Short mmCIF file of C-alpha atoms in Angstrom, two decimals:
data_model
loop_
_atom_site.label_atom_id
_atom_site.label_comp_id
_atom_site.label_asym_id
_atom_site.label_seq_id
_atom_site.Cartn_x
_atom_site.Cartn_y
_atom_site.Cartn_z
CA VAL F 130 -11.67 -8.85 17.10
CA PRO F 131 -9.66 -7.28 14.25
CA SER F 132 -5.91 -7.38 14.78
CA LYS F 133 -3.19 -4.91 14.00
CA ILE F 134 -1.27 -6.45 11.14
CA ILE F 135 2.06 -5.41 12.65
CA ASP F 136 1.27 -7.74 15.57
CA LEU F 137 0.51 -10.59 13.16
CA ILE F 138 3.74 -9.97 11.24
CA ASN F 139 5.83 -9.94 14.41
CA LYS F 140 4.18 -13.14 15.64
CA VAL F 141 4.77 -14.97 12.34
CA HIS F 142 8.36 -13.77 12.06
CA ALA F 143 9.07 -14.73 15.68
CA ALA F 144 8.02 -18.28 14.77
CA GLY F 145 10.52 -18.25 11.91
CA CYS F 146 7.85 -18.31 9.23
CA PRO F 147 7.17 -16.00 6.28
CA THR F 148 4.11 -13.81 5.96
CA VAL F 149 1.78 -14.26 3.01
CA SER F 150 -0.66 -11.65 1.75
CA PHE F 151 -2.75 -10.98 -1.35
CA GLU F 152 -3.74 -7.71 -2.96
CA PHE F 153 -7.22 -7.16 -4.37
CA PHE F 154 -8.50 -4.39 -6.61
CA PRO F 155 -12.05 -3.34 -5.62
CA ALA F 156 -14.84 -4.56 -7.86
CA ARG F 157 -17.01 -1.81 -9.37
CA THR F 158 -20.44 -3.46 -9.65
CA ASP F 159 -22.73 -5.35 -7.27
CA ALA F 160 -22.17 -8.58 -9.21
CA GLY F 161 -18.44 -7.91 -9.17
CA VAL F 162 -18.46 -7.35 -5.41
CA THR F 163 -20.31 -10.64 -4.87
CA ASN F 164 -17.78 -12.52 -7.00
CA GLN F 165 -14.86 -10.78 -5.33
CA LEU F 166 -16.07 -11.62 -1.83
CA ALA F 167 -16.54 -15.26 -2.85
CA LEU F 168 -12.96 -15.33 -4.15
CA MET F 169 -11.62 -13.68 -1.00
CA GLU F 170 -13.46 -16.25 1.12
CA GLU F 171 -12.07 -19.16 -0.89
CA MET F 172 -8.51 -17.83 -0.72
CA ALA F 173 -8.84 -17.08 2.99
CA TRP F 174 -9.83 -20.64 3.81
CA THR F 175 -7.59 -22.53 1.40
CA LEU F 176 -4.40 -20.41 1.46
CA ARG F 177 -4.58 -18.89 4.96
CA PRO F 178 -2.91 -15.54 4.25
CA THR F 179 -1.51 -13.49 7.11
CA PHE F 180 -3.62 -10.63 5.76
CA VAL F 181 -5.05 -9.26 2.53
CA THR F 182 -4.93 -5.76 1.09
CA LEU F 183 -7.58 -3.79 -0.77
CA THR F 184 -6.43 -1.06 -3.10
CA TRP F 185 -7.89 2.42 -3.46
CA SER F 186 -8.88 3.82 -6.84
CA SER F 187 -8.14 7.42 -7.79
CA LYS F 188 -11.62 7.38 -9.34
CA PHE F 189 -13.30 6.93 -5.96
CA THR F 190 -15.23 10.00 -4.79
CA ASN F 191 -15.90 8.43 -1.39
CA GLY F 192 -15.00 5.31 0.54
CA ASP F 193 -18.36 3.53 0.45
CA LEU F 194 -17.57 0.66 -1.94
CA TRP F 195 -14.02 0.29 -0.64
CA LEU F 196 -15.25 0.03 2.94
CA ARG F 197 -18.12 -2.28 2.05
CA ILE F 198 -15.76 -4.85 0.55
CA GLY F 199 -13.09 -4.55 3.22
CA SER F 200 -15.37 -4.62 6.26
CA THR F 201 -17.46 -7.50 4.88
CA ALA F 202 -14.40 -9.64 4.16
CA GLN F 203 -13.04 -8.94 7.62
CA ALA F 204 -16.30 -9.56 9.47
CA LEU F 205 -17.46 -12.67 7.60
CA PHE F 206 -14.21 -14.43 6.73
CA GLY F 207 -12.06 -13.54 9.74
CA ILE F 208 -9.18 -12.15 7.68
CA ASP F 209 -7.49 -8.89 8.58
CA VAL F 210 -7.66 -6.36 5.77
CA LEU F 211 -5.08 -3.68 5.04
CA MET F 212 -6.96 -0.87 3.34
CA HIS F 213 -5.04 1.32 0.89
CA LEU F 214 -5.78 5.03 1.29
CA THR F 215 -4.37 7.78 -0.91
CA CYS F 216 -4.25 11.56 -1.03
CA HIS F 217 -6.66 11.85 -3.98
CA LEU F 218 -9.38 13.41 -1.80
CA PRO F 219 -9.45 16.58 0.36
CA ARG F 220 -8.49 16.45 4.02
CA GLU F 221 -12.11 16.59 5.27
CA GLU F 222 -13.14 13.69 3.04
CA LEU F 223 -10.21 11.63 4.28
CA LYS F 224 -11.17 12.49 7.85
CA LYS F 225 -14.66 11.07 7.28
CA ILE F 226 -13.34 7.96 5.55
CA LEU F 227 -10.99 7.23 8.45
CA ALA F 228 -13.80 7.72 10.97
CA ASP F 229 -16.07 5.39 8.98
CA ALA F 230 -13.29 2.82 8.71
CA ARG F 231 -12.72 2.90 12.45
CA ALA F 232 -16.45 2.54 13.12
CA ALA F 233 -16.52 -0.49 10.80
CA GLY F 234 -13.71 -2.18 12.72
CA ILE F 235 -10.93 -1.56 10.20
CA ARG F 236 -7.61 -1.21 12.02
CA ASN F 237 -5.04 -1.27 9.24
CA ILE F 238 -4.27 1.43 6.65
CA LEU F 239 -1.64 1.56 3.90
CA ALA F 240 -1.01 5.31 3.61
CA LEU F 241 -0.04 6.34 0.08
CA ARG F 242 0.23 9.54 -1.87
CA GLY F 243 -1.31 7.83 -4.86
CA ASP F 244 -0.19 7.46 -8.46
CA PRO F 245 -1.00 9.61 -11.46
CA ILE F 246 -2.88 7.99 -14.31
CA ILE F 247 -0.52 5.86 -16.42
CA ASN F 248 0.94 7.90 -19.29
CA ASP F 249 -0.59 11.14 -17.98
CA GLU F 250 2.03 13.75 -18.85
CA LYS F 251 0.70 16.15 -16.22
CA GLY F 252 1.88 13.85 -13.46
CA TRP F 253 0.44 13.81 -9.96
CA LYS F 254 -1.07 16.98 -8.51
CA PRO F 255 -2.59 17.44 -5.02
CA VAL F 256 -6.30 18.26 -4.85
CA ASP F 257 -7.51 21.48 -3.26
CA GLY F 258 -7.47 21.05 0.49
CA GLY F 259 -5.53 17.82 0.19
CA PHE F 260 -2.12 16.44 1.05
CA SER F 261 0.95 16.50 -1.16
CA HIS F 262 2.84 13.51 0.22
CA ALA F 263 2.20 10.19 1.93
CA VAL F 264 4.04 11.39 5.04
CA ASP F 265 1.34 14.07 5.43
CA LEU F 266 -1.32 11.37 5.46
CA VAL F 267 0.61 9.30 8.01
CA ARG F 268 0.86 12.32 10.31
CA PHE F 269 -2.82 13.11 9.82
CA ILE F 270 -3.88 9.58 10.78
CA ARG F 271 -1.76 9.68 13.92
CA GLU F 272 -3.05 13.15 14.84
CA GLU F 273 -6.68 12.09 14.38
CA HIS F 274 -6.59 8.55 15.77
CA GLY F 275 -3.44 8.10 17.83
CA ASP F 276 -2.28 4.49 17.73
CA PHE F 277 -5.69 2.98 16.88
CA PHE F 278 -4.62 2.20 13.33
CA CYS F 279 -1.67 0.12 12.25
CA ILE F 280 -0.11 2.11 9.41
CA ALA F 281 1.91 0.70 6.54
CA VAL F 282 3.78 2.73 3.94
CA ALA F 283 5.24 2.00 0.52
CA ALA F 284 8.89 1.74 -0.44
CA TYR F 285 10.73 1.44 -3.72
CA PRO F 286 13.72 -0.96 -3.87
CA GLU F 287 14.59 0.41 -7.31
CA VAL F 288 13.93 4.03 -6.21
CA HIS F 289 10.70 5.91 -6.90
CA THR F 290 10.79 7.00 -10.53
CA GLU F 291 10.07 10.61 -9.55
CA CYS F 292 13.44 10.65 -7.80
CA TRP F 293 15.34 9.36 -10.83
CA ASP F 294 17.82 11.85 -12.22
CA GLY F 295 18.72 10.06 -15.45
CA ASP F 296 18.17 6.79 -17.29
CA SER F 297 18.77 5.11 -13.94
CA PRO F 298 18.82 6.47 -10.38
CA SER F 299 22.12 7.84 -9.12
CA PRO F 300 23.32 7.21 -5.54
CA LEU F 301 22.11 10.73 -4.74
CA ALA F 302 18.62 9.89 -6.03
CA ALA F 303 18.58 6.66 -3.99
CA ASP F 304 19.61 8.57 -0.86
CA LEU F 305 16.82 11.12 -1.41
CA ASP F 306 14.22 8.38 -1.82
CA MET F 307 15.50 6.69 1.36
CA LYS F 308 15.22 10.02 3.19
CA TYR F 309 11.54 10.21 2.25
CA LEU F 310 10.97 6.63 3.44
CA LYS F 311 12.64 7.34 6.77
CA GLU F 312 10.40 10.38 7.22
CA LYS F 313 7.31 8.20 6.77
CA VAL F 314 8.54 5.67 9.30
CA ASP F 315 9.45 8.41 11.78
CA ALA F 316 5.98 9.93 11.31
CA GLY F 317 4.39 6.77 12.66
CA ALA F 318 4.47 3.94 10.12
CA ASP F 319 4.55 0.44 11.62
CA PHE F 320 5.81 -1.52 8.63
CA ILE F 321 6.75 -1.20 4.97
CA ILE F 322 5.47 -2.89 1.82
CA THR F 323 7.66 -2.55 -1.26
CA GLN F 324 6.73 -1.86 -4.84
CA LEU F 325 6.95 -4.94 -7.04
CA PHE F 326 10.38 -6.16 -8.08
CA TYR F 327 11.86 -9.26 -9.73
CA ASP F 328 15.57 -8.86 -8.98
CA ILE F 329 16.26 -10.38 -5.55
CA GLY F 330 19.67 -8.71 -5.32
CA THR F 331 17.98 -5.32 -5.60
CA PHE F 332 15.79 -6.10 -2.60
CA VAL F 333 18.70 -7.36 -0.51
CA ASP F 334 20.64 -4.17 -1.26
CA PHE F 335 17.59 -2.06 -0.44
CA SER F 336 17.10 -3.84 2.90
CA ASN F 337 20.73 -3.23 3.82
CA ARG F 338 20.39 0.45 2.96
CA CYS F 339 17.29 0.66 5.17
CA VAL F 340 19.27 -0.69 8.11
CA LYS F 341 22.02 1.86 7.50
CA ALA F 342 19.39 4.61 7.39
CA GLY F 343 18.09 3.58 10.82
CA ILE F 344 14.90 1.87 9.64
CA SER F 345 14.17 -1.16 11.78
CA CYS F 346 10.48 -1.91 11.16
CA PRO F 347 9.46 -5.00 9.15
CA ILE F 348 9.76 -4.76 5.35
CA ILE F 349 7.34 -6.89 3.32
CA PRO F 350 8.56 -7.55 -0.25
CA GLY F 351 5.98 -7.05 -2.97
CA TYR F 352 5.77 -8.90 -6.26
CA MET F 353 3.24 -9.29 -9.04
CA PRO F 354 2.63 -12.76 -10.50
CA VAL F 355 2.83 -12.75 -14.29
CA GLN F 356 -0.75 -13.33 -15.42
CA SER F 357 -0.39 -11.99 -18.94
CA TYR F 358 2.47 -10.71 -21.06
CA GLY F 359 0.63 -7.47 -21.78
CA GLY F 360 0.01 -6.68 -18.13
CA PHE F 361 3.56 -7.63 -17.20
CA THR F 362 5.15 -5.33 -19.79
CA LYS F 363 2.71 -2.51 -19.02
CA PHE F 364 3.59 -2.34 -15.33
CA THR F 365 7.30 -3.09 -15.59
CA SER F 366 7.67 -0.39 -18.26
CA TRP F 367 5.70 2.16 -16.25
CA LEU F 368 7.61 1.46 -13.05
CA LYS F 369 10.96 0.92 -14.82
CA THR F 370 11.26 -2.41 -13.06
CA ARG F 371 14.45 -4.39 -13.67
CA VAL F 372 13.67 -7.80 -15.13
CA PRO F 373 16.50 -10.39 -14.79
#
C-alpha cells in the first residue's frame, strides 16, 4: 500500500536517521523508459532511498508518460514516488491528472509553479485557465482531494531569484520569499524540499528563519551532485547559487 511520504519522513527522523531520496527526470522514449525503470529498480534495492521523486516537464501536454513511469516504479519496486506537478497546464487538465494519479495509487505530489525556459527573457507566464502560483495548486489539490495526497512544496534557501531586488537579495526580499513559503505551508503543504545549494551556512540560516516565521514542518535539503562542469555551471549560474 503506497505511503504518505510525510509519514516516512517522520518515522525516519524519529529514529534519529536521515532521509535519502533521488530525483529522476522522465525519459521521453519507450527505450528510455525501460532503461530508466531498470535504473530505478537497481537504486531502490541497493541504496534503499526513503522515496524518489519524478520531475514534470513543461513540454508535457498530459500526464500519461509521467504517470506511467511513476506508477510502475511504485507498483513493481515498492518505492514511494513523489510526483512533481506544475502549473503549466489549465485547471481542468490538472484536475484530470490528479484524478488519474489517485486512481493509479499515487499519494504524493510536489506542487510547483514551474520554471520558465532557461534564458527565456519573457519569463514565466500562466496559461489560460491556469494557476499563477504554487500556492494556488496546493489549495486546488486540497479542495479536490482533501488529505488523500501528501503535498510537498519548494523553498529557496538563497531566496527565489524572482524576489531578488539587486545583485543579491536584500533582507526585505528574503522576508517576502519567506512569506510566500509560509502561505504554501498554511495552504496545506506537509513538508518542504529546498532548491539545490552548496553553502551549508546558508541552509542553517534559512532553517532558523523558517522557525521564526512559524514553519514547523520537515525541511528536506536539496543538492545536485556535480556530474559535469558544464551542467554544474549552467544550473548554478541560472539559479545564482553560491558556491563556496
